[in-house]
PDB file of C-alpha atoms in Angstrom:
ATOM      1  CA  PHE A  19      -0.032   0.317   0.090  1.00 53.00           C
ATOM      2  CA  PHE A  20       2.941   2.842   0.664  1.00 53.00           C
ATOM      3  CA  SER A  21       5.810   3.741  -2.335  1.00 48.00           C
ATOM      4  CA  THR A  22       8.529   5.439  -0.613  1.00 43.00           C
ATOM      5  CA  GLY A  23       8.920   8.170  -3.100  1.00 42.00           C
ATOM      6  CA  ALA A  24       4.928   9.023  -2.483  1.00 41.00           C
ATOM      7  CA  PRO A  25       4.111  12.822  -4.029  1.00 41.00           C
ATOM      8  CA  SER A  26       4.211  16.102  -0.742  1.00 41.00           C
ATOM      9  CA  SER A  27       3.035  19.645  -1.523  1.00 41.00           C
ATOM     10  CA  MET A  28       5.374  20.610   0.774  1.00 40.00           C
ATOM     11  CA  ALA A  29       8.657  19.789   2.277  1.00 42.00           C
ATOM     12  CA  PRO A  30       9.687  18.328   5.288  1.00 43.00           C
ATOM     13  CA  SER A  31      11.307  21.117   6.457  1.00 45.00           C
ATOM     14  CA  THR A  32       8.633  23.442   5.455  1.00 48.00           C
ATOM     15  CA  HIS A  33       5.908  21.407   7.803  1.00 48.00           C
ATOM     16  CA  GLY A  34       7.837  22.057  10.298  1.00 49.00           C
ATOM     17  CA  SER A  35       8.621  25.729  10.432  1.00 49.00           C
ATOM     18  CA  LEU A  36       4.793  25.982   9.906  1.00 50.00           C
ATOM     19  CA  LEU A  37       3.771  23.711  12.826  1.00 51.00           C
ATOM     20  CA  PHE A  38       6.295  25.405  15.251  1.00 49.00           C
ATOM     21  CA  LEU A  39       5.180  29.277  14.039  1.00 49.00           C
ATOM     22  CA  LEU A  40       1.650  28.146  15.043  1.00 50.00           C
ATOM     23  CA  LEU A  41       2.491  26.461  18.005  1.00 51.00           C
ATOM     24  CA  SER A  42       3.968  29.304  19.331  1.00 49.00           C
ATOM     25  CA  CYS A  43       0.921  31.723  18.462  1.00 50.00           C
ATOM     26  CA  LEU A  44      -0.629  29.138  20.192  1.00 49.00           C
ATOM     27  CA  MET A  45       0.982  29.232  23.303  1.00 49.00           C
ATOM     28  CA  MET A  46       1.359  32.561  23.756  1.00 48.00           C
ATOM     29  CA  PRO A  47      -1.320  33.435  25.861  1.00 47.00           C
ATOM     30  CA  VAL A  48      -0.337  31.080  28.735  1.00 46.00           C
ATOM     31  CA  ALA A  49       1.457  34.117  29.973  1.00 46.00           C
ATOM     32  CA  ALA A  50      -1.286  35.588  30.723  1.00 46.00           C
ATOM     33  CA  ASP A  51      -3.038  36.543  33.724  1.00 48.00           C
ATOM     34  CA  ASN A  52      -6.828  36.177  32.178  1.00 48.00           C
ATOM     35  CA  VAL A  53      -7.449  34.484  28.698  1.00 47.00           C
ATOM     36  CA  PHE A  54     -10.431  37.338  28.311  1.00 47.00           C
ATOM     37  CA  SER A  55      -8.608  40.247  29.326  1.00 47.00           C
ATOM     38  CA  ASN A  56      -4.739  40.453  28.830  1.00 44.00           C
ATOM     39  CA  GLY A  57      -4.355  37.368  26.360  1.00 44.00           C
ATOM     40  CA  LEU A  58      -7.464  38.911  24.159  1.00 50.00           C
ATOM     41  CA  VAL A  59      -4.084  40.345  21.653  1.00 54.00           C
ATOM     42  CA  TYR A  60      -3.418  36.686  20.815  1.00 63.00           C
ATOM     43  CA  LEU A  61      -6.720  34.688  21.377  1.00 67.00           C
ATOM     44  CA  PRO A  62      -8.083  36.180  17.239  1.00 68.00           C
ATOM     45  CA  ILE A  63      -4.698  35.085  16.582  1.00 72.00           C
ATOM     46  CA  TYR A  64      -5.329  31.759  17.031  1.00 70.00           C
ATOM     47  CA  LEU A  65      -8.501  30.434  16.949  1.00 74.00           C
ATOM     48  CA  GLY A  66      -8.841  32.716  13.440  1.00 76.00           C
ATOM     49  CA  ILE A  67      -5.298  30.430  12.432  1.00 79.00           C
ATOM     50  CA  ALA A  68      -7.190  27.680  14.277  1.00 78.00           C
ATOM     51  CA  SER A  69     -10.570  28.150  11.980  1.00 79.00           C
ATOM     52  CA  LEU A  70      -9.106  28.773   8.508  1.00 82.00           C
ATOM     53  CA  ALA A  71      -6.905  25.521   9.401  1.00 83.00           C
ATOM     54  CA  ASN A  72      -9.437  23.194   9.387  1.00 87.00           C
ATOM     55  CA  LEU A  73     -10.256  24.308   6.265  1.00 88.00           C
ATOM     56  CA  LEU A  74      -7.158  22.409   5.245  1.00 88.00           C
ATOM     57  CA  LEU A  75      -8.518  19.209   6.404  1.00 90.00           C
ATOM     58  CA  ALA A  76     -11.838  19.748   4.538  1.00 92.00           C
ATOM     59  CA  TRP A  77      -9.845  20.290   0.979  1.00 93.00           C
ATOM     60  CA  ARG A  78      -7.512  16.418   1.881  1.00 93.00           C
ATOM     61  CA  ALA A  79     -11.511  14.902   2.222  1.00 94.00           C
ATOM     62  CA  TRP A  80     -12.620  15.728  -0.635  1.00 94.00           C
ATOM     63  CA  GLN A  81      -8.894  14.560  -2.720  1.00 94.00           C
ATOM     64  CA  THR A  82      -9.148  11.062  -0.626  1.00 94.00           C
ATOM     65  CA  LEU A  83     -13.213  11.687  -2.008  1.00 94.00           C
ATOM     66  CA  ARG A  84     -11.510  12.120  -5.527  1.00 93.00           C
ATOM     67  CA  GLN A  85      -8.677   9.055  -5.030  1.00 91.00           C
ATOM     68  CA  GLY A  86     -11.590   6.799  -4.134  1.00 91.00           C
ATOM     69  CA  PHE A  87     -11.513   6.777  -0.735  1.00 94.00           C
ATOM     70  CA  PRO A  88     -14.941   7.698   0.729  1.00 95.00           C
ATOM     71  CA  SER A  89     -14.621   6.106   4.816  1.00 95.00           C
ATOM     72  CA  GLU A  90     -11.054   8.566   4.923  1.00 95.00           C
ATOM     73  CA  CYS A  91     -12.868  10.940   3.880  1.00 96.00           C
ATOM     74  CA  VAL A  92     -16.084  10.819   6.179  1.00 97.00           C
ATOM     75  CA  GLY A  93     -13.261  10.202   8.942  1.00 96.00           C
ATOM     76  CA  LEU A  94     -11.498  12.901   8.473  1.00 96.00           C
ATOM     77  CA  LEU A  95     -14.699  15.315   7.584  1.00 96.00           C
ATOM     78  CA  ILE A  96     -15.385  14.211  11.060  1.00 97.00           C
ATOM     79  CA  LEU A  97     -12.514  15.353  12.675  1.00 96.00           C
ATOM     80  CA  MET A  98     -12.629  18.570  11.081  1.00 95.00           C
ATOM     81  CA  MET A  99     -16.442  19.047  12.545  1.00 95.00           C
ATOM     82  CA  THR A 100     -14.799  18.584  16.341  1.00 94.00           C
ATOM     83  CA  GLY A 101     -12.580  20.932  15.672  1.00 91.00           C
ATOM     84  CA  VAL A 102     -14.772  23.697  13.849  1.00 91.00           C
ATOM     85  CA  ALA A 103     -17.278  22.644  17.188  1.00 91.00           C
ATOM     86  CA  TRP A 104     -14.487  24.704  19.661  1.00 88.00           C
ATOM     87  CA  CYS A 105     -12.183  27.373  17.530  1.00 85.00           C
ATOM     88  CA  VAL A 106     -15.110  28.939  15.454  1.00 87.00           C
ATOM     89  CA  PRO A 107     -17.580  30.171  18.585  1.00 88.00           C
ATOM     90  CA  CYS A 108     -14.806  30.376  21.146  1.00 85.00           C
ATOM     91  CA  PHE A 109     -13.419  32.390  18.208  1.00 83.00           C
ATOM     92  CA  VAL A 110     -16.715  34.524  17.760  1.00 84.00           C
ATOM     93  CA  GLN A 111     -17.436  35.427  22.028  1.00 84.00           C
ATOM     94  CA  CYS A 112     -13.304  36.219  21.798  1.00 80.00           C
ATOM     95  CA  ILE A 113     -14.239  38.779  19.751  1.00 80.00           C
ATOM     96  CA  GLY A 114     -17.558  40.103  21.933  1.00 80.00           C
ATOM     97  CA  THR A 115     -15.341  40.132  24.619  1.00 78.00           C
ATOM     98  CA  ALA A 116     -12.988  42.048  22.708  1.00 74.00           C
ATOM     99  CA  ILE A 117     -15.339  44.590  21.755  1.00 76.00           C
ATOM    100  CA  GLN A 118     -17.215  44.753  24.829  1.00 76.00           C
ATOM    101  CA  GLY A 119     -15.082  44.771  27.122  1.00 73.00           C
ATOM    102  CA  ALA A 120     -15.950  42.437  29.670  1.00 73.00           C
ATOM    103  CA  PHE A 121     -16.795  38.011  29.428  1.00 76.00           C
ATOM    104  CA  TRP A 122     -19.319  38.556  26.354  1.00 78.00           C
ATOM    105  CA  GLY A 123     -22.461  36.794  27.887  1.00 79.00           C
ATOM    106  CA  GLY A 124     -22.399  36.383  31.682  1.00 81.00           C
ATOM    107  CA  THR A 125     -24.182  33.585  33.004  1.00 87.00           C
ATOM    108  CA  VAL A 126     -25.171  32.431  29.861  1.00 91.00           C
ATOM    109  CA  GLY A 127     -21.353  32.989  27.453  1.00 89.00           C
ATOM    110  CA  CYS A 128     -20.061  30.576  30.240  1.00 91.00           C
ATOM    111  CA  ASP A 129     -22.692  27.836  29.663  1.00 94.00           C
ATOM    112  CA  VAL A 130     -22.509  28.527  26.118  1.00 93.00           C
ATOM    113  CA  MET A 131     -19.002  28.339  26.189  1.00 92.00           C
ATOM    114  CA  GLY A 132     -18.759  25.113  28.584  1.00 94.00           C
ATOM    115  CA  PHE A 133     -21.250  23.355  26.421  1.00 96.00           C
ATOM    116  CA  TYR A 134     -19.387  23.557  23.556  1.00 95.00           C
ATOM    117  CA  SER A 135     -16.347  22.756  24.755  1.00 93.00           C
ATOM    118  CA  ALA A 136     -16.980  19.671  26.368  1.00 95.00           C
ATOM    119  CA  LEU A 137     -18.637  18.741  22.971  1.00 96.00           C
ATOM    120  CA  ALA A 138     -15.508  19.416  21.356  1.00 94.00           C
ATOM    121  CA  SER A 139     -13.605  18.104  23.960  1.00 94.00           C
ATOM    122  CA  TYR A 140     -15.202  14.826  23.954  1.00 96.00           C
ATOM    123  CA  SER A 141     -16.275  14.443  20.001  1.00 96.00           C
ATOM    124  CA  SER A 142     -12.581  15.269  19.379  1.00 95.00           C
ATOM    125  CA  GLN A 143     -11.253  12.374  21.893  1.00 96.00           C
ATOM    126  CA  MET A 144     -13.458  10.265  20.290  1.00 97.00           C
ATOM    127  CA  ALA A 145     -13.002  11.345  16.907  1.00 97.00           C
ATOM    128  CA  THR A 146      -9.398  10.933  16.302  1.00 96.00           C
ATOM    129  CA  LEU A 147     -10.407   6.730  18.110  1.00 97.00           C
ATOM    130  CA  LEU A 148     -11.755   7.082  14.904  1.00 97.00           C
ATOM    131  CA  MET A 149      -8.795   7.782  13.015  1.00 97.00           C
ATOM    132  CA  ALA A 150      -6.383   5.952  14.125  1.00 97.00           C
ATOM    133  CA  PHE A 151      -8.912   2.999  13.873  1.00 97.00           C
ATOM    134  CA  LEU A 152      -9.187   2.579  10.751  1.00 96.00           C
ATOM    135  CA  THR A 153      -4.891   3.878   9.815  1.00 96.00           C
ATOM    136  CA  TYR A 154      -5.063   0.230  11.863  1.00 95.00           C
ATOM    137  CA  ARG A 155      -7.227  -0.763   9.179  1.00 94.00           C
ATOM    138  CA  ILE A 156      -5.076   0.353   6.619  1.00 93.00           C
ATOM    139  CA  ALA A 157      -1.935  -0.925   7.459  1.00 92.00           C
ATOM    140  CA  LEU A 158      -2.004  -4.228   8.111  1.00 89.00           C
ATOM    141  CA  SER A 159      -4.797  -3.966   5.040  1.00 82.00           C
ATOM    142  CA  LYS A 160      -7.114  -5.350   6.410  1.00 82.00           C
ATOM    143  CA  SER A 161     -11.066  -3.744   4.896  1.00 86.00           C
ATOM    144  CA  VAL A 162     -11.897  -0.387   5.434  1.00 91.00           C
ATOM    145  CA  PRO A 163     -15.745   0.367   7.024  1.00 93.00           C
ATOM    146  CA  LYS A 164     -17.857   1.627   4.765  1.00 95.00           C
ATOM    147  CA  TRP A 165     -18.077   5.661   4.235  1.00 95.00           C
ATOM    148  CA  GLN A 166     -21.594   4.939   5.693  1.00 96.00           C
ATOM    149  CA  HIS A 167     -20.621   3.069   8.278  1.00 97.00           C
ATOM    150  CA  VAL A 168     -18.040   6.060   9.391  1.00 97.00           C
ATOM    151  CA  ALA A 169     -20.618   8.381   8.628  1.00 97.00           C
ATOM    152  CA  TRP A 170     -22.976   6.543  12.079  1.00 97.00           C
ATOM    153  CA  THR A 171     -20.006   6.203  14.122  1.00 97.00           C
ATOM    154  CA  GLY A 172     -19.729  10.151  13.714  1.00 97.00           C
ATOM    155  CA  LEU A 173     -23.187  11.199  13.489  1.00 97.00           C
ATOM    156  CA  GLY A 174     -23.286   8.799  16.983  1.00 97.00           C
ATOM    157  CA  ILE A 175     -20.015  11.047  18.631  1.00 97.00           C
ATOM    158  CA  PHE A 176     -22.205  14.116  18.415  1.00 97.00           C
ATOM    159  CA  VAL A 177     -25.404  13.084  19.849  1.00 97.00           C
ATOM    160  CA  LEU A 178     -22.852  11.039  23.053  1.00 97.00           C
ATOM    161  CA  SER A 179     -20.862  14.263  22.917  1.00 97.00           C
ATOM    162  CA  GLY A 180     -24.047  16.277  23.175  1.00 97.00           C
ATOM    163  CA  VAL A 181     -25.944  14.751  25.142  1.00 97.00           C
ATOM    164  CA  VAL A 182     -22.985  14.119  28.188  1.00 97.00           C
ATOM    165  CA  ALA A 183     -22.309  18.123  27.701  1.00 96.00           C
ATOM    166  CA  LEU A 184     -25.720  18.996  28.652  1.00 96.00           C
ATOM    167  CA  LEU A 185     -25.633  17.606  31.484  1.00 96.00           C
ATOM    168  CA  PRO A 186     -23.698  20.860  33.624  1.00 95.00           C
ATOM    169  CA  LEU A 187     -27.301  22.239  31.867  1.00 94.00           C
ATOM    170  CA  VAL A 188     -29.773  20.554  33.382  1.00 94.00           C
ATOM    171  CA  GLY A 189     -28.570  20.660  37.419  1.00 90.00           C
ATOM    172  CA  VAL A 190     -25.834  17.637  37.052  1.00 93.00           C
ATOM    173  CA  GLY A 191     -23.104  20.660  38.355  1.00 90.00           C
ATOM    174  CA  ALA A 192     -22.362  23.496  36.349  1.00 94.00           C
ATOM    175  CA  TYR A 193     -19.809  24.635  33.364  1.00 95.00           C
ATOM    176  CA  VAL A 194     -17.144  27.003  35.921  1.00 93.00           C
ATOM    177  CA  LYS A 195     -15.099  29.590  34.876  1.00 89.00           C
ATOM    178  CA  TYR A 196     -11.473  29.316  35.192  1.00 85.00           C
ATOM    179  CA  ASP A 197      -8.938  31.951  34.091  1.00 79.00           C
ATOM    180  CA  GLY A 198     -11.104  33.524  31.930  1.00 76.00           C
ATOM    181  CA  PHE A 199     -13.209  30.411  30.074  1.00 83.00           C
ATOM    182  CA  CYS A 200     -15.379  28.121  31.400  1.00 90.00           C
ATOM    183  CA  TYR A 201     -15.483  24.065  31.003  1.00 93.00           C
ATOM    184  CA  ILE A 202     -16.599  21.220  33.307  1.00 94.00           C
ATOM    185  CA  ASP A 203     -15.857  21.577  37.119  1.00 94.00           C
ATOM    186  CA  TYR A 204     -12.689  19.537  38.068  1.00 95.00           C
ATOM    187  CA  ARG A 205     -14.895  19.150  41.288  1.00 95.00           C
ATOM    188  CA  ASN A 206     -17.910  17.337  40.670  1.00 95.00           C
ATOM    189  CA  ALA A 207     -17.226  13.831  40.988  1.00 95.00           C
ATOM    190  CA  THR A 208     -19.867  13.293  37.813  1.00 95.00           C
ATOM    191  CA  HIS A 209     -17.856  15.452  36.030  1.00 96.00           C
ATOM    192  CA  ASP A 210     -15.047  13.967  36.537  1.00 95.00           C
ATOM    193  CA  VAL A 211     -15.854   9.815  35.539  1.00 96.00           C
ATOM    194  CA  LEU A 212     -17.644  10.981  32.585  1.00 96.00           C
ATOM    195  CA  TRP A 213     -14.335  12.644  30.891  1.00 96.00           C
ATOM    196  CA  LEU A 214     -12.457  10.459  32.028  1.00 96.00           C
ATOM    197  CA  LEU A 215     -14.845   7.595  30.849  1.00 97.00           C
ATOM    198  CA  VAL A 216     -13.823   8.991  27.134  1.00 97.00           C
ATOM    199  CA  ALA A 217     -10.898  10.437  27.515  1.00 96.00           C
ATOM    200  CA  ALA A 218      -8.852   6.808  28.791  1.00 96.00           C
ATOM    201  CA  PRO A 219     -10.503   4.538  26.313  1.00 97.00           C
ATOM    202  CA  CYS A 220      -9.883   6.842  23.820  1.00 97.00           C
ATOM    203  CA  LEU A 221      -6.442   7.472  25.050  1.00 96.00           C
ATOM    204  CA  GLY A 222      -5.272   3.326  25.078  1.00 97.00           C
ATOM    205  CA  GLY A 223      -7.676   2.587  21.857  1.00 97.00           C
ATOM    206  CA  ALA A 224      -5.614   5.522  19.565  1.00 96.00           C
ATOM    207  CA  LEU A 225      -1.888   4.186  20.976  1.00 96.00           C
ATOM    208  CA  TYR A 226      -2.608   0.187  20.622  1.00 96.00           C
ATOM    209  CA  CYS A 227      -4.652   1.385  16.773  1.00 96.00           C
ATOM    210  CA  TYR A 228      -1.201   3.059  16.421  1.00 96.00           C
ATOM    211  CA  ALA A 229       1.695   0.871  18.053  1.00 95.00           C
ATOM    212  CA  ALA A 230      -0.498  -1.949  15.748  1.00 94.00           C
ATOM    213  CA  ALA A 231      -0.290  -0.096  12.678  1.00 94.00           C
ATOM    214  CA  GLY A 232       3.386   1.301  13.217  1.00 92.00           C
ATOM    215  CA  ARG A 233       5.024  -2.465  13.640  1.00 91.00           C
ATOM    216  CA  ALA A 234       2.938  -3.535  10.588  1.00 90.00           C
ATOM    217  CA  PRO A 235       5.457  -4.712   8.182  1.00 87.00           C
ATOM    218  CA  VAL A 236       4.492  -2.701   4.978  1.00 85.00           C
ATOM    219  CA  VAL A 237       4.602   0.584   6.998  1.00 87.00           C
ATOM    220  CA  PRO A 238       8.082   2.171   6.112  1.00 87.00           C
ATOM    221  CA  THR A 239      10.277   3.317   9.075  1.00 86.00           C
ATOM    222  CA  PRO A 240       9.793   7.279   8.909  1.00 86.00           C
ATOM    223  CA  ILE A 241       5.645   5.918   8.808  1.00 90.00           C
ATOM    224  CA  ARG A 242       5.635   4.256  12.334  1.00 90.00           C
ATOM    225  CA  ALA A 243       7.591   7.488  14.031  1.00 89.00           C
ATOM    226  CA  GLY A 244       5.225  10.026  13.076  1.00 90.00           C
ATOM    227  CA  LEU A 245       2.861   7.353  14.700  1.00 93.00           C
ATOM    228  CA  VAL A 246       4.380   7.804  17.516  1.00 92.00           C
ATOM    229  CA  GLY A 247       3.838  11.852  16.697  1.00 90.00           C
ATOM    230  CA  LEU A 248       0.374  11.045  16.230  1.00 93.00           C
ATOM    231  CA  TRP A 249      -0.426   9.486  19.465  1.00 93.00           C
ATOM    232  CA  VAL A 250       2.862  12.055  21.424  1.00 92.00           C
ATOM    233  CA  VAL A 251       0.848  14.561  20.137  1.00 91.00           C
ATOM    234  CA  PHE A 252      -2.966  13.212  21.166  1.00 93.00           C
ATOM    235  CA  LEU A 253      -1.475  12.638  25.068  1.00 94.00           C
ATOM    236  CA  LEU A 254      -0.477  15.515  25.343  1.00 91.00           C
ATOM    237  CA  GLY A 255      -3.041  17.742  24.116  1.00 91.00           C
ATOM    238  CA  TRP A 256      -5.854  16.070  26.773  1.00 93.00           C
ATOM    239  CA  VAL A 257      -2.586  15.036  29.614  1.00 94.00           C
ATOM    240  CA  LEU A 258      -3.317  17.867  31.965  1.00 93.00           C
ATOM    241  CA  GLY A 259      -6.957  16.583  32.713  1.00 94.00           C
ATOM    242  CA  PHE A 260      -5.797  14.278  34.199  1.00 96.00           C
ATOM    243  CA  PRO A 261      -3.507  15.817  37.747  1.00 95.00           C
ATOM    244  CA  LEU A 262      -6.671  18.919  37.229  1.00 95.00           C
ATOM    245  CA  ILE A 263      -9.071  16.192  38.606  1.00 96.00           C
ATOM    246  CA  ILE A 264      -6.818  14.642  41.079  1.00 95.00           C
ATOM    247  CA  LEU A 265      -6.035  18.081  42.660  1.00 95.00           C
ATOM    248  CA  GLY A 266     -10.178  18.548  42.311  1.00 94.00           C
ATOM    249  CA  LEU A 267     -11.276  15.969  44.031  1.00 94.00           C
ATOM    250  CA  SER A 268      -9.166  16.106  46.468  1.00 94.00           C
ATOM    251  CA  ASN A 269     -10.429  19.891  47.312  1.00 92.00           C
ATOM    252  CA  SER A 270      -6.758  21.219  46.593  1.00 93.00           C
ATOM    253  CA  ALA A 271      -5.327  24.153  45.001  1.00 92.00           C
ATOM    254  CA  PHE A 272      -5.559  24.068  40.799  1.00 91.00           C
ATOM    255  CA  PRO A 273      -1.176  25.839  40.435  1.00 91.00           C
ATOM    256  CA  PRO A 274      -1.984  29.156  39.335  1.00 85.00           C
ATOM    257  CA  LYS A 275      -2.415  28.933  35.574  1.00 83.00           C
ATOM    258  CA  LEU A 276      -2.633  24.659  35.325  1.00 88.00           C
ATOM    259  CA  ASN A 277      -5.972  25.484  33.724  1.00 88.00           C
ATOM    260  CA  LEU A 278      -5.213  28.221  31.229  1.00 84.00           C
ATOM    261  CA  THR A 279      -2.211  25.574  29.977  1.00 86.00           C
ATOM    262  CA  SER A 280      -5.032  22.528  29.925  1.00 88.00           C
ATOM    263  CA  GLY A 281      -7.390  24.593  28.277  1.00 84.00           C
ATOM    264  CA  VAL A 282      -4.786  25.761  25.584  1.00 81.00           C
ATOM    265  CA  LEU A 283      -3.370  22.533  25.148  1.00 85.00           C
ATOM    266  CA  GLY A 284      -7.258  21.277  24.336  1.00 84.00           C
ATOM    267  CA  HIS A 285      -7.349  23.972  21.325  1.00 79.00           C
ATOM    268  CA  LEU A 286      -3.607  22.915  20.510  1.00 80.00           C
ATOM    269  CA  MET A 287      -5.651  19.695  18.403  1.00 83.00           C
ATOM    270  CA  ASN A 288      -8.331  21.801  16.573  1.00 81.00           C
ATOM    271  CA  LEU A 289      -4.833  23.689  15.570  1.00 81.00           C
ATOM    272  CA  VAL A 290      -2.831  21.187  15.041  1.00 87.00           C
ATOM    273  CA  ASN A 291      -5.084  18.189  13.304  1.00 90.00           C
ATOM    274  CA  PRO A 292      -5.031  20.330  10.264  1.00 89.00           C
ATOM    275  CA  LEU A 293      -2.338  19.506   9.492  1.00 87.00           C
ATOM    276  CA  LEU A 294      -0.985  16.162  11.479  1.00 91.00           C
ATOM    277  CA  TYR A 295      -4.350  15.254  10.107  1.00 94.00           C
ATOM    278  CA  GLY A 296      -4.511  16.640   6.390  1.00 92.00           C
ATOM    279  CA  VAL A 297      -0.817  16.941   5.686  1.00 91.00           C
ATOM    280  CA  PHE A 298       1.277  13.588   6.988  1.00 91.00           C
ATOM    281  CA  TRP A 299      -1.243  11.518   8.162  1.00 94.00           C
ATOM    282  CA  TYR A 300      -3.321  12.083   3.900  1.00 93.00           C
ATOM    283  CA  SER A 301       0.645  11.668   2.273  1.00 91.00           C
ATOM    284  CA  ALA A 302       1.261   9.051   4.088  1.00 90.00           C
ATOM    285  CA  PHE A 303      -2.487   6.716   3.944  1.00 92.00           C
ATOM    286  CA  VAL A 304      -3.834   8.290   0.883  1.00 91.00           C
ATOM    287  CA  GLU A 305      -1.454   9.250  -1.285  1.00 87.00           C
ATOM    288  CA  ALA A 306       0.925   6.751  -0.248  1.00 80.00           C
ATOM    289  CA  ARG A 307      -1.742   3.901  -1.353  1.00 78.00           C
ATOM    290  CA  ALA A 308      -2.541   2.573  -4.351  1.00 54.00           C
ATOM    291  CA  PRO A 309      -5.692   4.004  -6.047  1.00 60.00           C
ATOM    292  CA  PRO A 310      -8.521   1.562  -6.557  1.00 52.00           C
ATOM    293  CA  PRO A 311      -8.602  -0.240  -9.595  1.00 50.00           C
ATOM    294  CA  SER A 312     -11.427   1.994 -11.840  1.00 50.00           C
ATOM    295  CA  LYS A 313     -13.952   0.064 -13.058  1.00 44.00           C
ATOM    296  CA  GLU A 314     -12.888   0.767 -16.972  1.00 41.00           C
ATOM    297  CA  CYS A 315      -9.308  -1.139 -15.496  1.00 41.00           C
ATOM    298  CA  GLU A 316     -12.142  -4.072 -14.668  1.00 41.00           C
ATOM    299  CA  VAL A 317     -13.643  -4.774 -17.574  1.00 37.00           C
ATOM    300  CA  VAL A 318     -10.411  -4.569 -19.201  1.00 37.00           C
ATOM    301  CA  GLN A 319      -8.710  -7.429 -17.362  1.00 44.00           C
ATOM    302  CA  ILE A 320     -11.977  -9.327 -17.881  1.00 37.00           C
ATOM    303  CA  ALA A 321     -11.444  -9.111 -21.844  1.00 42.00           C
ATOM    304  CA  GLU A 322      -8.171  -9.602 -21.733  1.00 45.00           C
ATOM    305  CA  SER A 323      -8.439 -12.713 -19.997  1.00 47.00           C
ATOM    306  CA  THR A 324     -11.458 -14.117 -21.867  1.00 47.00           C
ATOM    307  CA  VAL A 325      -9.346 -13.836 -24.881  1.00 45.00           C
TER     308      VAL A 325
END
């Protein structure tokens, strides 16, 4: 399935430089005392870039479909929608806060932010696991699920994430403001258990899928290293949730900016996933695979075999 001379639209050095630039912009808000006050100078930058970056995933999905891989196309679209579900509304709310000079929306705005942040967190984690599973099936030369099944899985991801994200709005705890942004209450046991029930299996499942894919004989060494990178970035995006839950349940004080750093790393997924899956993954698991034979080729082969 893989060829070492697969085409690439950008050189590896260009990929690295672009990624470094975007990550630098993304991490700047960690230096702010309040991400929605003096951090506003940076928020529109990285949220706007993240919103536009997800267009790359949409474009790659279209290219994947044209090359005859509809299931992979749907997987990329699902991952793209999880990113858009977070960075686009947060970008809008950030602009509203900048214009108003205070947190936009008050208590209702906090609930809205908490909802779309939780929705995007849960769905992004599950969508990443879905992409890891597709990678596993491709690398082991097994049949990829039909695109209809992938689409139904995506629908299930968003429905489940939406139901869980709605719970704080119907009396199961409440969304809490940390360093200027709103998210789940780490001191609420129900919130913590639900977060762990999503994050832990997704991180573990993705690790298994990427490790199994990396051991496949057909996968070249550079791609194996890339698969390790996919999981490490996935882990870094959500790993701070675990100490936050431990501190919250033990009623301990949160270290300064730990919540802010966790939120920034969560947004990191919105910015980095389009690069990881729109550039590396697309190049390794779509471009580098032999295209499926067309109907015309099959007819010619059948005719030649009968002669």
